[in-house]
Amino acid sequence: MRLIRQITPQGKVRVLMTSLCDTERFPLEAFAELYHQRWRIEEAFNRLKHRLHLEHTSGLSWLAARQDFGAKAVCDNLAALAAWCAAQ
């Protein structure tokens, strides 16, 4: 394991842990932007997972879970569309 200490422009200290131990192939400078990009994606998935309650399905089969996911995604998109229309 490799620990990378990074100080943000706001002065916050971040410690990143990675299994990429080759410092020549993966220099310290490469991690700041990668972490920043990954963090936004992870947060987006986390918000989506919680907003759609993906841990809860109406059935135990793969088909039921798939149908629930599709229905929840459609409902979330419709709610976003309604909110956008209301804001116009």
Short mmCIF file of C-alpha atoms in Angstrom, two decimals:
data_model
loop_
_atom_site.label_atom_id
_atom_site.label_comp_id
_atom_site.label_asym_id
_atom_site.label_seq_id
_atom_site.Cartn_x
_atom_site.Cartn_y
_atom_site.Cartn_z
CA MET A 1 0.00 0.00 0.00
CA ARG A 2 1.03 3.55 -0.68
CA LEU A 3 -0.24 6.54 1.27
CA ILE A 4 -0.22 9.92 -0.43
CA ARG A 5 -0.60 13.09 1.60
CA GLN A 6 -2.15 15.98 -0.27
CA ILE A 7 -3.00 19.51 0.86
CA THR A 8 -5.90 21.15 -0.96
CA PRO A 9 -5.90 24.83 -1.97
CA GLN A 10 -8.24 25.39 1.01
CA GLY A 11 -5.62 23.94 3.36
CA LYS A 12 -7.40 20.62 4.03
CA VAL A 13 -5.19 17.56 4.32
CA ARG A 14 -6.21 14.47 2.36
CA VAL A 15 -4.56 11.10 2.67
CA LEU A 16 -5.09 8.88 -0.34
CA MET A 17 -4.41 5.16 -0.22
CA THR A 18 -3.53 3.26 -3.36
CA SER A 19 -2.08 -0.04 -4.46
CA LEU A 20 -0.15 1.73 -7.25
CA CYS A 21 3.24 1.66 -5.55
CA ASP A 22 5.49 2.38 -8.55
CA THR A 23 6.36 6.04 -7.96
CA GLU A 24 8.00 6.42 -11.37
CA ARG A 25 4.99 5.20 -13.33
CA PHE A 26 2.49 6.84 -10.99
CA PRO A 27 3.98 10.10 -9.66
CA LEU A 28 2.36 12.05 -6.86
CA GLU A 29 1.09 14.76 -9.22
CA ALA A 30 -1.07 12.26 -11.15
CA PHE A 31 -3.21 11.42 -8.13
CA ALA A 32 -4.71 14.80 -7.33
CA GLU A 33 -6.67 15.09 -10.57
CA LEU A 34 -7.57 11.38 -10.64
CA TYR A 35 -8.92 11.57 -7.11
CA HIS A 36 -10.88 14.70 -7.93
CA GLN A 37 -12.46 13.08 -11.01
CA ARG A 38 -13.26 9.83 -9.20
CA TRP A 39 -14.76 11.59 -6.20
CA ARG A 40 -17.43 13.36 -8.27
CA ILE A 41 -18.41 10.08 -9.92
CA GLU A 42 -18.56 8.22 -6.60
CA GLU A 43 -20.68 10.95 -5.03
CA ALA A 44 -23.06 10.95 -8.00
CA PHE A 45 -23.56 7.19 -7.71
CA ASN A 46 -24.02 7.46 -3.95
CA ARG A 47 -26.70 10.16 -4.31
CA LEU A 48 -28.46 8.14 -7.00
CA LYS A 49 -28.33 4.94 -4.93
CA HIS A 50 -29.86 6.63 -1.89
CA ARG A 51 -32.40 8.69 -3.82
CA LEU A 52 -33.68 5.62 -5.67
CA HIS A 53 -33.52 3.33 -2.61
CA LEU A 54 -31.73 0.69 -4.68
CA GLU A 55 -31.23 -1.58 -1.67
CA HIS A 56 -34.97 -2.22 -1.54
CA THR A 57 -36.80 -4.24 -4.19
CA SER A 58 -40.33 -5.57 -4.39
CA GLY A 59 -39.23 -9.11 -5.18
CA LEU A 60 -36.37 -11.54 -4.76
CA SER A 61 -35.77 -12.48 -8.38
CA TRP A 62 -33.35 -10.86 -10.81
CA LEU A 63 -36.30 -9.82 -12.98
CA ALA A 64 -38.07 -8.09 -10.07
CA ALA A 65 -34.90 -6.19 -9.15
CA ARG A 66 -34.36 -5.20 -12.78
CA GLN A 67 -37.95 -4.00 -13.15
CA ASP A 68 -37.73 -2.06 -9.88
CA PHE A 69 -34.54 -0.36 -11.01
CA GLY A 70 -36.10 0.60 -14.35
CA ALA A 71 -39.25 1.94 -12.70
CA LYS A 72 -37.24 3.92 -10.13
CA ALA A 73 -35.03 5.40 -12.86
CA VAL A 74 -38.07 6.46 -14.91
CA CYS A 75 -39.73 8.01 -11.84
CA ASP A 76 -36.53 9.87 -10.92
CA ASN A 77 -36.23 11.24 -14.46
CA LEU A 78 -39.88 12.32 -14.45
CA ALA A 79 -39.40 14.06 -11.09
CA ALA A 80 -36.32 15.86 -12.44
CA LEU A 81 -38.26 16.90 -15.54
CA ALA A 82 -41.15 18.19 -13.43
CA ALA A 83 -38.74 20.17 -11.22
CA TRP A 84 -37.05 21.62 -14.29
CA CYS A 85 -40.41 22.61 -15.82
CA ALA A 86 -41.51 24.23 -12.56
CA ALA A 87 -38.30 26.26 -12.45
CA GLN A 88 -38.84 27.66 -15.96
#
